[in-house]
Coordinates of C-alpha atoms in Angstrom, one line a residue:
M1 CA -20.6 -35.9 -21.9
M2 CA -17.6 -36.4 -24.0
P3 CA -14.8 -38.3 -23.8
M4 CA -12.8 -36.2 -24.8
I5 CA -14.0 -33.7 -21.6
R6 CA -14.2 -35.8 -19.2
L7 CA -10.2 -36.8 -19.9
K8 CA -9.2 -32.9 -20.0
L9 CA -11.1 -32.1 -17.5
L10 CA -9.2 -35.3 -15.0
K11 CA -6.0 -34.0 -16.4
L12 CA -6.8 -30.7 -14.8
I13 CA -7.7 -31.5 -11.6
Y14 CA -5.0 -33.8 -11.5
R15 CA -2.9 -31.2 -12.1
S16 CA -4.3 -28.4 -9.6
A17 CA -4.3 -31.4 -6.5
Q18 CA -0.4 -31.7 -7.4
L19 CA 0.2 -28.9 -6.4
E20 CA -1.6 -28.4 -3.5
S21 CA -0.5 -28.9 0.1
P22 CA -0.9 -32.1 1.9
T23 CA -3.6 -30.3 4.2
S24 CA -5.7 -28.8 1.3
R25 CA -6.0 -32.6 -0.4
L26 CA -9.6 -33.3 -0.8
S27 CA -11.0 -37.1 -1.3
P28 CA -12.3 -37.4 -5.4
C29 CA -16.6 -36.2 -5.4
L30 CA -18.9 -38.9 -5.0
S31 CA -21.3 -37.9 -7.8
R32 CA -24.8 -39.3 -6.5
S33 CA -26.6 -37.2 -9.2
H34 CA -25.5 -34.7 -11.4
L35 CA -24.6 -31.2 -10.1
C36 CA -22.0 -32.4 -7.5
T37 CA -24.4 -32.7 -4.6
S38 CA -22.0 -35.4 -3.3
T39 CA -21.1 -34.6 0.8
E40 CA -18.5 -37.0 1.4
L41 CA -15.3 -35.3 0.7
L42 CA -14.0 -34.9 4.3
E43 CA -14.0 -36.8 7.5
S44 CA -17.4 -36.4 9.0
S45 CA -17.7 -35.0 12.6
D46 CA -20.6 -34.8 15.1
S47 CA -19.0 -32.1 17.0
Q48 CA -20.3 -28.9 15.7
R49 CA -19.9 -25.9 17.5
T50 CA -20.5 -21.9 17.5
P51 CA -18.2 -19.9 17.2
S52 CA -15.7 -19.8 20.4
W53 CA -16.1 -16.3 20.7
L54 CA -20.2 -15.9 20.7
D55 CA -19.8 -18.0 24.4
F56 CA -18.7 -15.7 26.2
G57 CA -20.5 -12.6 27.3
H58 CA -23.6 -10.6 24.9
Y59 CA -20.9 -9.0 23.8
P60 CA -16.9 -10.3 23.0
G61 CA -15.2 -8.8 25.3
G62 CA -16.1 -7.6 29.4
S63 CA -13.0 -6.4 30.5
E64 CA -12.8 -3.6 32.8
N65 CA -11.1 -1.9 29.7
S66 CA -14.2 -2.1 27.7
D67 CA -16.6 -0.1 27.4
S68 CA -19.7 -1.5 29.5
G69 CA -23.6 -0.3 30.3
D70 CA -26.2 -2.2 27.8
D71 CA -26.6 1.2 25.7
F72 CA -24.9 1.2 21.9
S73 CA -21.8 3.5 23.1
I74 CA -23.7 6.4 20.3
P75 CA -26.8 7.5 21.6
S76 CA -27.5 10.2 18.8
L77 CA -27.3 6.0 16.4
A78 CA -28.7 3.7 19.0
E79 CA -31.8 3.7 17.2
W80 CA -30.5 2.5 13.9
A81 CA -28.0 0.2 15.8
R82 CA -30.6 -1.8 17.6
T83 CA -32.3 -3.0 14.3
F84 CA -28.6 -4.6 13.7
P85 CA -28.8 -6.7 17.0
P86 CA -25.9 -8.5 18.2
L87 CA -25.4 -12.1 17.3
D88 CA -27.3 -13.5 19.9
R89 CA -25.0 -16.4 21.4
N90 CA -28.0 -19.1 22.5
T91 CA -29.2 -19.3 19.0
F92 CA -26.3 -18.2 16.9
G93 CA -28.3 -16.0 15.2
L94 CA -29.2 -13.0 15.0
R95 CA -33.1 -12.0 16.6
P96 CA -34.1 -8.2 17.7
E97 CA -35.6 -9.3 21.4
G98 CA -39.1 -9.2 21.5
A99 CA -39.1 -10.4 18.1
P100 CA -41.4 -13.4 16.9
E101 CA -39.7 -17.0 16.5
E102 CA -40.6 -16.4 13.0
I103 CA -37.4 -16.0 11.4
P104 CA -36.9 -15.8 7.3
D105 CA -35.5 -18.4 6.0
V106 CA -32.1 -17.2 5.0
E107 CA -31.8 -16.8 9.0
R108 CA -32.9 -20.1 9.1
I109 CA -30.1 -21.1 7.2
C110 CA -27.2 -18.4 8.8
R111 CA -27.8 -19.7 11.9
I112 CA -27.1 -23.2 11.3
L113 CA -24.4 -22.6 9.5
R114 CA -22.5 -20.4 11.8
N115 CA -22.0 -22.7 14.0
H116 CA -18.8 -25.2 13.5
H117 CA -18.7 -27.4 10.9
R118 CA -15.4 -30.3 9.8
S119 CA -17.2 -31.0 6.6
P120 CA -20.3 -30.6 4.1
D121 CA -21.3 -33.6 5.0
D122 CA -22.0 -32.4 8.4
V123 CA -23.6 -29.1 7.2
V124 CA -25.6 -30.9 4.9
G125 CA -26.3 -33.0 8.3
A126 CA -27.2 -30.0 9.9
L127 CA -30.0 -28.9 7.7
I128 CA -31.7 -31.9 6.9
G129 CA -35.5 -31.2 9.1
C130 CA -34.3 -27.4 9.5
G131 CA -37.9 -26.5 7.6
V132 CA -36.3 -24.4 4.7
S133 CA -37.3 -25.4 1.2
P134 CA -34.6 -24.4 -0.7
S135 CA -34.4 -21.1 -3.7
K136 CA -32.6 -19.5 -6.3
S137 CA -32.5 -16.5 -4.5
L138 CA -32.2 -18.3 -1.1
L139 CA -29.3 -20.1 -2.2
E140 CA -27.3 -17.2 -3.9
Q141 CA -27.8 -15.0 -0.6
V142 CA -26.2 -17.9 1.7
L143 CA -23.3 -18.5 -0.3
R144 CA -22.8 -14.8 -0.7
R145 CA -23.2 -14.4 2.9
F146 CA -20.8 -17.2 3.5
S147 CA -18.4 -16.7 0.1
N148 CA -15.4 -17.1 1.9
D149 CA -16.0 -20.5 4.0
W150 CA -16.1 -23.3 1.5
I151 CA -17.5 -26.3 3.9
S152 CA -20.5 -24.1 4.5
T153 CA -21.3 -23.3 1.4
F154 CA -21.0 -26.4 -0.7
G155 CA -22.7 -28.3 1.6
A156 CA -25.6 -26.0 2.2
F157 CA -25.4 -26.5 -2.1
S158 CA -25.6 -30.2 -1.5
W159 CA -28.4 -29.7 0.4
A160 CA -30.5 -27.4 -1.8
K161 CA -30.1 -30.0 -4.9
S162 CA -31.0 -33.0 -2.9
H163 CA -34.8 -31.1 -2.7
T164 CA -37.1 -33.0 -5.2
G165 CA -38.6 -30.2 -7.4
Y166 CA -35.2 -28.0 -7.1
V167 CA -32.5 -27.6 -9.5
H168 CA -29.4 -25.4 -9.1
S169 CA -30.5 -22.5 -11.7
P170 CA -26.5 -21.9 -13.4
E171 CA -26.0 -18.3 -11.7
V172 CA -25.7 -20.6 -8.1
C173 CA -23.5 -23.6 -9.8
N174 CA -21.3 -19.8 -10.7
L175 CA -21.3 -18.6 -7.5
M176 CA -20.3 -22.0 -5.9
V177 CA -17.3 -22.6 -8.5
D178 CA -16.2 -19.2 -7.4
I179 CA -15.8 -19.9 -4.0
L180 CA -14.6 -22.9 -4.1
G181 CA -11.7 -21.6 -6.9
K182 CA -11.5 -19.3 -4.3
S183 CA -10.9 -21.6 -1.5
K184 CA -8.3 -23.2 -4.0
R185 CA -10.8 -26.2 -3.5
F186 CA -9.7 -27.1 -7.7
P187 CA -9.9 -30.6 -7.9
L188 CA -13.4 -30.1 -6.3
M189 CA -13.8 -26.7 -8.7
L190 CA -13.6 -28.9 -12.2
K191 CA -15.4 -31.7 -11.2
L192 CA -18.9 -29.4 -10.3
V193 CA -18.3 -27.5 -13.2
E194 CA -18.0 -30.8 -15.4
E195 CA -20.8 -32.0 -13.3
M196 CA -22.3 -28.7 -14.5
S197 CA -22.0 -30.3 -18.7
G198 CA -24.2 -32.6 -18.3
T199 CA -27.3 -29.9 -18.6
E200 CA -26.5 -27.4 -21.5
G201 CA -26.1 -24.1 -21.0
Y202 CA -24.9 -24.7 -17.8
V203 CA -21.6 -24.3 -18.9
S204 CA -20.7 -20.3 -20.4
L205 CA -18.0 -18.2 -20.9
V206 CA -18.8 -17.0 -17.4
T207 CA -18.1 -20.4 -16.1
M208 CA -14.8 -20.8 -17.7
S209 CA -13.8 -16.9 -17.0
K210 CA -14.4 -17.6 -13.2
V211 CA -11.7 -21.3 -13.5
I212 CA -9.7 -19.5 -15.6
R213 CA -8.9 -16.6 -13.1
R214 CA -9.0 -19.2 -9.8
L215 CA -6.3 -20.9 -10.8
A216 CA -4.0 -18.0 -12.5
K217 CA -4.9 -16.4 -9.2
A218 CA -3.7 -19.5 -7.4
R219 CA -0.3 -19.2 -10.0
K220 CA -1.4 -22.5 -11.6
Y221 CA -1.1 -20.8 -15.3
K222 CA -0.4 -24.3 -16.9
C223 CA -4.0 -25.6 -15.9
A224 CA -5.3 -21.9 -17.0
I225 CA -4.2 -22.2 -20.3
E226 CA -5.7 -25.6 -20.2
A227 CA -8.5 -24.8 -19.0
F228 CA -8.8 -22.2 -22.2
K229 CA -7.9 -24.9 -24.0
T230 CA -11.2 -27.2 -23.5
M231 CA -13.5 -24.6 -24.2
D232 CA -14.8 -25.6 -27.4
H233 CA -15.8 -29.3 -26.1
F234 CA -18.2 -27.2 -23.8
G235 CA -20.0 -24.9 -26.7
I236 CA -17.7 -22.0 -25.9
D237 CA -15.7 -20.1 -28.4
K238 CA -12.2 -20.0 -28.2
D239 CA -12.0 -16.2 -29.4
I240 CA -10.2 -12.4 -29.3
K241 CA -12.9 -11.5 -26.1
S242 CA -12.0 -14.9 -24.1
L243 CA -8.1 -15.0 -25.1
N244 CA -8.6 -11.9 -24.0
I245 CA -9.8 -12.8 -20.7
L246 CA -7.2 -15.3 -20.4
M247 CA -4.6 -12.7 -21.1
D248 CA -6.0 -10.3 -18.4
A249 CA -6.0 -13.2 -15.4
L250 CA -2.5 -14.4 -16.3
V251 CA -1.7 -11.0 -16.1
K252 CA -3.5 -10.3 -12.7
G253 CA -1.7 -13.3 -11.4
D254 CA 1.2 -11.8 -11.6
S255 CA 2.7 -13.7 -15.4
V256 CA 3.1 -11.4 -18.1
E257 CA 5.3 -13.5 -19.3
S258 CA 2.5 -16.3 -19.8
A259 CA 0.0 -14.0 -21.2
R260 CA 2.7 -13.2 -24.2
E261 CA 3.3 -16.5 -24.9
T262 CA -0.3 -17.3 -24.5
F263 CA -0.7 -14.4 -27.1
L264 CA 1.9 -15.2 -30.0
A265 CA 0.9 -18.6 -29.7
F266 CA -2.7 -17.6 -30.5
K267 CA -2.3 -14.9 -32.4
E268 CA -2.9 -16.1 -35.6
E269 CA -5.3 -18.8 -34.3
I270 CA -8.1 -17.1 -33.1
G271 CA -6.6 -12.9 -33.7
F272 CA -6.1 -9.9 -31.7
N273 CA -7.3 -7.1 -31.3
L274 CA -6.4 -3.4 -29.8
E275 CA -7.8 -4.6 -25.9
S276 CA -5.2 -8.0 -26.1
F277 CA -2.2 -5.4 -26.9
N278 CA -3.4 -2.9 -23.7
V279 CA -3.0 -6.2 -21.6
L280 CA 0.4 -7.4 -22.1
I281 CA 1.1 -3.5 -22.0
H282 CA -0.7 -3.6 -18.2
G283 CA 1.3 -6.1 -17.4
F284 CA 4.7 -5.1 -18.1
C285 CA 3.7 -1.2 -16.5
K286 CA 2.1 -3.3 -13.1
C287 CA 6.0 -5.3 -13.3
R288 CA 7.7 -2.1 -14.5
K289 CA 9.4 -3.6 -17.2
L290 CA 8.5 -0.2 -19.4
E291 CA 10.8 -1.2 -22.1
E292 CA 8.8 -4.0 -22.7
A293 CA 5.8 -2.1 -22.6
R294 CA 7.2 0.6 -25.2
T295 CA 8.1 -2.7 -27.5
I296 CA 4.1 -4.1 -27.0
M297 CA 3.2 -0.7 -28.0
E298 CA 5.5 -0.6 -31.2
E299 CA 4.3 -3.9 -32.3
M300 CA 0.5 -3.1 -32.4
K301 CA 1.8 0.3 -34.2
K302 CA 2.7 -2.7 -37.2
D303 CA 0.2 -4.2 -36.5
G304 CA -1.9 -1.5 -37.5
L305 CA -2.9 -0.3 -34.2
K306 CA -2.9 3.0 -32.8
P307 CA -1.9 3.1 -29.1
D308 CA -5.2 4.8 -27.2
A309 CA -5.7 6.4 -24.1
F310 CA -5.6 3.5 -22.0
S311 CA -2.5 2.3 -23.7
Y312 CA -0.3 5.6 -22.2
T313 CA -2.4 5.9 -18.7
C314 CA -0.7 2.3 -17.9
L315 CA 3.0 4.0 -18.3
V316 CA 1.7 6.8 -16.5
E317 CA 0.4 4.7 -13.6
A318 CA 3.5 2.9 -13.6
Y319 CA 5.5 6.0 -13.7
C320 CA 3.8 7.4 -11.1
H321 CA 4.5 4.5 -8.9
E322 CA 8.0 5.8 -8.9
K323 CA 7.2 8.8 -8.3
D324 CA 9.2 9.7 -11.9
F325 CA 6.8 13.2 -12.3
R326 CA 9.0 14.7 -14.9
S327 CA 8.2 11.2 -17.0
V328 CA 4.7 11.2 -16.6
E329 CA 4.6 15.5 -18.1
C330 CA 6.3 13.6 -21.3
V331 CA 4.0 10.5 -21.6
L332 CA 0.9 13.5 -21.1
A333 CA 2.8 15.8 -24.0
E334 CA 3.3 12.6 -26.1
M335 CA -0.6 11.8 -25.7
M336 CA -1.5 15.0 -26.8
E337 CA 0.5 15.2 -29.5
N338 CA 0.1 11.7 -30.9
G339 CA -3.8 12.5 -30.8
S340 CA -4.8 9.9 -27.9
P341 CA -5.3 12.8 -25.0
P342 CA -5.5 12.1 -21.4
N343 CA -9.3 11.5 -19.9
T344 CA -10.8 11.6 -16.8
V345 CA -8.6 8.2 -15.3
T346 CA -5.8 9.3 -16.8
Y347 CA -5.9 12.4 -14.6
T348 CA -7.2 10.8 -11.7
I349 CA -4.2 8.3 -11.0
Y350 CA -1.9 11.7 -11.5
M351 CA -3.3 13.4 -8.9
H352 CA -3.7 10.4 -6.8
A353 CA 0.4 9.8 -7.0
L354 CA 1.6 13.4 -6.6
G355 CA -1.5 13.1 -3.0
K356 CA 0.1 10.3 -1.7
A357 CA 4.0 12.0 -2.0
K358 CA 2.2 15.5 -0.6
Q359 CA 2.9 17.6 -3.4
I360 CA -0.3 19.0 -1.9
K361 CA -0.4 22.4 -4.6
E362 CA 1.1 19.8 -7.5
A363 CA -1.8 17.3 -7.4
L364 CA -4.3 20.7 -7.3
G365 CA -3.1 22.0 -10.1
V366 CA -4.0 18.8 -12.0
Y367 CA -7.4 19.2 -11.4
E368 CA -7.6 22.7 -13.0
K369 CA -5.7 21.1 -15.8
M370 CA -8.7 18.9 -16.6
K371 CA -10.9 21.0 -16.0
S372 CA -9.5 23.3 -18.3
R373 CA -9.0 20.7 -21.2
G374 CA -13.2 19.4 -20.8
C375 CA -12.7 16.1 -18.7
I376 CA -15.5 14.9 -16.2
P377 CA -14.6 14.7 -13.4
D378 CA -16.4 10.8 -11.9
S379 CA -17.1 9.6 -9.0
S380 CA -13.8 7.6 -8.3
F381 CA -11.7 11.4 -9.5
Y382 CA -14.2 13.0 -6.4
S383 CA -13.0 10.0 -4.6
S384 CA -8.6 10.5 -5.4
L385 CA -9.1 13.9 -3.9
I386 CA -11.4 13.2 -1.2
Y387 CA -8.3 11.7 0.1
I388 CA -5.5 13.6 -1.0
L389 CA -7.9 16.5 1.4
S390 CA -8.5 14.0 4.0
K391 CA -4.2 13.5 3.7
A392 CA -3.5 16.8 4.3
G393 CA -5.7 17.5 6.7
R394 CA -8.3 19.7 5.1
T395 CA -11.0 17.7 6.1
K396 CA -13.6 20.5 5.9
Y397 CA -13.1 20.7 2.3
A398 CA -12.7 16.9 1.5
Q399 CA -16.1 16.8 3.8
E400 CA -17.6 19.6 0.9
I401 CA -16.6 18.1 -1.6
F402 CA -18.4 14.9 -1.0
E403 CA -21.6 17.3 -0.4
D404 CA -21.4 18.6 -2.9
M405 CA -20.9 15.6 -5.5
E406 CA -24.5 15.1 -6.0
A407 CA -25.0 19.0 -7.2
Q408 CA -22.4 18.4 -9.7
G409 CA -24.6 15.0 -10.8
V410 CA -22.2 12.6 -9.5
T411 CA -23.6 9.6 -7.7
R412 CA -21.4 8.7 -4.9
D413 CA -20.3 5.5 -4.7
V414 CA -18.9 2.1 -2.4
L415 CA -15.6 4.1 -3.4
T416 CA -17.0 7.1 -1.9
Y417 CA -18.0 6.4 1.4
N418 CA -15.1 3.4 1.9
T419 CA -13.3 7.1 1.7
M420 CA -14.7 9.6 3.9
I421 CA -15.0 6.5 6.4
A422 CA -11.1 5.2 6.4
A423 CA -10.6 9.1 6.7
A424 CA -12.7 8.9 9.9
C425 CA -11.4 5.9 10.8
Q426 CA -7.8 7.4 11.4
R427 CA -9.1 10.2 13.0
S428 CA -11.3 8.1 15.8
Q429 CA -14.2 9.7 14.5
E430 CA -16.2 7.2 15.3
E431 CA -19.4 9.5 15.6
V432 CA -18.7 10.4 11.6
A433 CA -17.8 7.1 10.5
L434 CA -20.5 5.1 11.5
T435 CA -23.2 8.0 10.5
L436 CA -21.6 7.6 6.8
L437 CA -22.3 4.3 7.6
K438 CA -25.8 4.7 8.2
K439 CA -25.9 7.3 5.2
M440 CA -25.0 5.0 2.9
E441 CA -28.4 2.3 3.8
E442 CA -29.7 6.1 3.2
E443 CA -28.1 6.4 -0.7
P444 CA -28.7 2.8 -0.6
C445 CA -25.3 2.2 -0.9
K446 CA -23.8 -1.1 0.3
P447 CA -20.7 -1.7 2.0
D448 CA -17.9 -3.5 0.6
L449 CA -14.8 -5.6 3.4
K450 CA -13.6 -2.7 2.3
T451 CA -16.4 -0.6 4.4
Y452 CA -16.0 -2.3 7.2
A453 CA -12.2 -2.5 7.4
P454 CA -11.1 1.2 9.0
L455 CA -14.1 0.7 11.4
L456 CA -13.4 -2.6 13.1
K457 CA -9.5 -1.8 13.1
M458 CA -10.8 1.5 14.6
C459 CA -12.9 -0.6 17.3
M460 CA -10.0 -2.5 18.0
R461 CA -7.5 0.6 19.3
M462 CA -10.4 2.6 21.3
K463 CA -11.9 -1.2 22.5
R464 CA -15.0 -0.5 21.1
M465 CA -16.4 -4.0 22.1
R466 CA -20.1 -3.3 21.9
V467 CA -19.4 -1.4 18.4
L468 CA -17.9 -4.3 17.0
R469 CA -20.4 -6.7 17.8
F470 CA -21.9 -4.3 15.7
L471 CA -20.3 -4.5 13.5
L472 CA -20.0 -8.0 12.7
S473 CA -23.6 -8.2 13.3
H474 CA -23.9 -5.3 10.5
M475 CA -21.4 -7.0 7.7
L476 CA -23.9 -10.4 8.2
Q477 CA -27.2 -8.7 7.1
N478 CA -25.9 -6.7 4.3
D479 CA -24.1 -10.1 2.8
V480 CA -20.1 -9.6 3.4
S481 CA -18.4 -12.6 4.7
I482 CA -14.9 -12.5 6.6
D483 CA -12.7 -13.5 5.4
R484 CA -9.0 -14.2 6.5
A485 CA -7.4 -11.1 6.5
T486 CA -10.0 -9.8 8.0
Y487 CA -10.0 -12.5 10.8
S488 CA -5.9 -12.1 10.8
S489 CA -6.5 -8.5 11.6
L490 CA -9.2 -9.1 14.3
V491 CA -6.1 -11.5 16.3
I492 CA -3.6 -8.5 16.1
G493 CA -6.0 -5.6 16.7
L494 CA -7.9 -7.5 19.7
C495 CA -4.7 -8.6 20.9
T496 CA -3.0 -5.4 20.5
S497 CA -6.4 -4.2 22.6
G498 CA -5.1 -6.3 25.1
E499 CA -8.4 -8.0 24.6
L500 CA -7.0 -11.5 24.6
D501 CA -9.5 -13.5 25.0
Q502 CA -11.4 -12.4 22.1
A503 CA -8.2 -12.5 20.1
C504 CA -8.3 -16.1 21.3
R505 CA -11.5 -16.9 20.5
F506 CA -10.7 -14.8 16.8
L507 CA -8.0 -17.6 16.2
E508 CA -10.0 -20.0 17.0
D509 CA -12.7 -19.8 14.5
M510 CA -10.5 -19.0 12.1
V511 CA -8.9 -22.4 12.1
S512 CA -12.4 -24.1 12.2
K513 CA -12.4 -22.6 8.7
E514 CA -9.4 -24.3 7.8
W515 CA -7.9 -21.2 7.5
I516 CA -3.9 -21.8 8.6
P517 CA -2.9 -18.6 10.6
K518 CA 0.3 -16.3 9.3
D519 CA 3.4 -16.9 11.7
T520 CA 3.5 -13.2 12.9
V521 CA -0.1 -13.6 14.1
C522 CA -0.1 -16.7 15.6
K523 CA 3.6 -15.4 17.8
M524 CA 2.5 -12.3 18.7
L525 CA -1.0 -13.6 20.4
I526 CA 1.4 -16.4 22.0
K527 CA 4.3 -13.9 23.5
K528 CA 1.4 -11.4 24.8
L529 CA -0.3 -14.7 26.3
E530 CA 2.5 -15.5 28.1
R531 CA 4.0 -11.9 29.0
A532 CA -0.1 -11.7 30.9
G533 CA 0.6 -15.3 32.2
M534 CA -2.6 -16.7 30.6
L535 CA -0.9 -20.0 30.4
K536 CA -3.8 -22.3 29.9
E537 CA -4.7 -20.4 27.3
K538 CA -0.8 -20.2 25.9
E539 CA -1.0 -23.5 25.9
R540 CA -4.4 -24.2 23.9
T541 CA -3.5 -22.2 21.1
E542 CA -0.3 -23.7 21.0
K543 CA -2.1 -27.7 20.5
L544 CA -5.0 -25.7 18.5
I545 CA -1.7 -24.2 15.8
S546 CA 0.6 -27.3 16.0
S547 CA -3.2 -29.4 14.8
V548 CA -3.7 -27.3 11.8
R549 CA -0.2 -27.8 10.6
Q550 CA 0.4 -31.2 11.1

């Protein structure tokens, strides 16, 4: 590697490390071979424990108020549920009753990763001798399934590289870069990029986009800009496309001012296009600085560019957030006058805002106006319409629109299903919600974390511990990783439902992943434990919380 690259990367690492909290700092990555295979990052520990809530009964729960019995609580879905068996508390894997010992390689790996590991070194030690040979597809699935657990993923990543004959693909490396960035392990992330640069073609615009976006999201704006400046040393052009990526990352990281300064700094050197100005317009509209957004529109005109539908839609969205629908109508009229007529996205945003404001008649009027102007509804539009009708209690019409989408040539996507499932969960229609989840598999349409969030909340509200356990199994099988917010939601929901033992166990599992719970979550659990007279559990929980905050 060229000394210049190393110097610049080390500067980035130093800056990002300075901004990290003491509890999140890592010792340096000690490379034994390229692609960051070292696992000497944290103190090793022989203590490898399974998620503690798996150790108590076949399902979390078991109180008198929880559902009981051996059958799935919804008979019509029982057969489907059996194809997603609960987590086996002895092997901590997914194994149907009577299934042979032969299990897929990915499940062998996942059984090991579901144990509590204190460091990537522990993970490597646990995986050695597991009888599985790594492959690109295996690593990709494992990294996606545990994308919110950097210790497990980096341990698996390091274990795989130690195998003779196996070399990580650029795609696997990029996944690992993104996971480390999401976990705010920036020094480690940047060292991995440094080592990737030792193999030609491994560091690409995709890689640096992930680096820039993760740094910006963590509000390390200077580091994100510095990462952009180093790109040409990796053979990546600093062109208009990459500049727009940087600006967009800064905007999404809540610093449109940094995006504006960056644009002005590189405008003459790199150039610009319509998207460059639209990123800034979106940024200023996002933080409700509409005068500045209008100023950017005037600047783009001076530079010979004409605002398009996206430019104006940013203004529409900003006014919708303020429920200033009169100004929205003015912008729509301006769009027609200037030859940039509203499109489906514009009308969807407007209709959705009216629906949220409970102006149902006006929202449906936008639908009619859209049709009269030749705009073709897409899945996002239908999802918004379903949301509005469901909120207004017109579930029959929402269901009819959902069923009619295919006849209209519009494919139901994950947003459509998420909208329908959330509406069913809000009405505590357990069978309807789970039937929709089953239907997603048949289409097929892969669920995401937002699919499961309302389902999990409904189960906790209704004290359906068996269904909750089924959903956690279903998430795992669909490579959906539980994140910090979901763990917090589980703890809060179980507290509210009186399932305090399970709340404690999920909190313990959360802490094992180095996620520090919010004060409100901790106080709620401790208060509930005290009121319930569970003093030993209260003391253990307080010690656990205290240990992670030292």
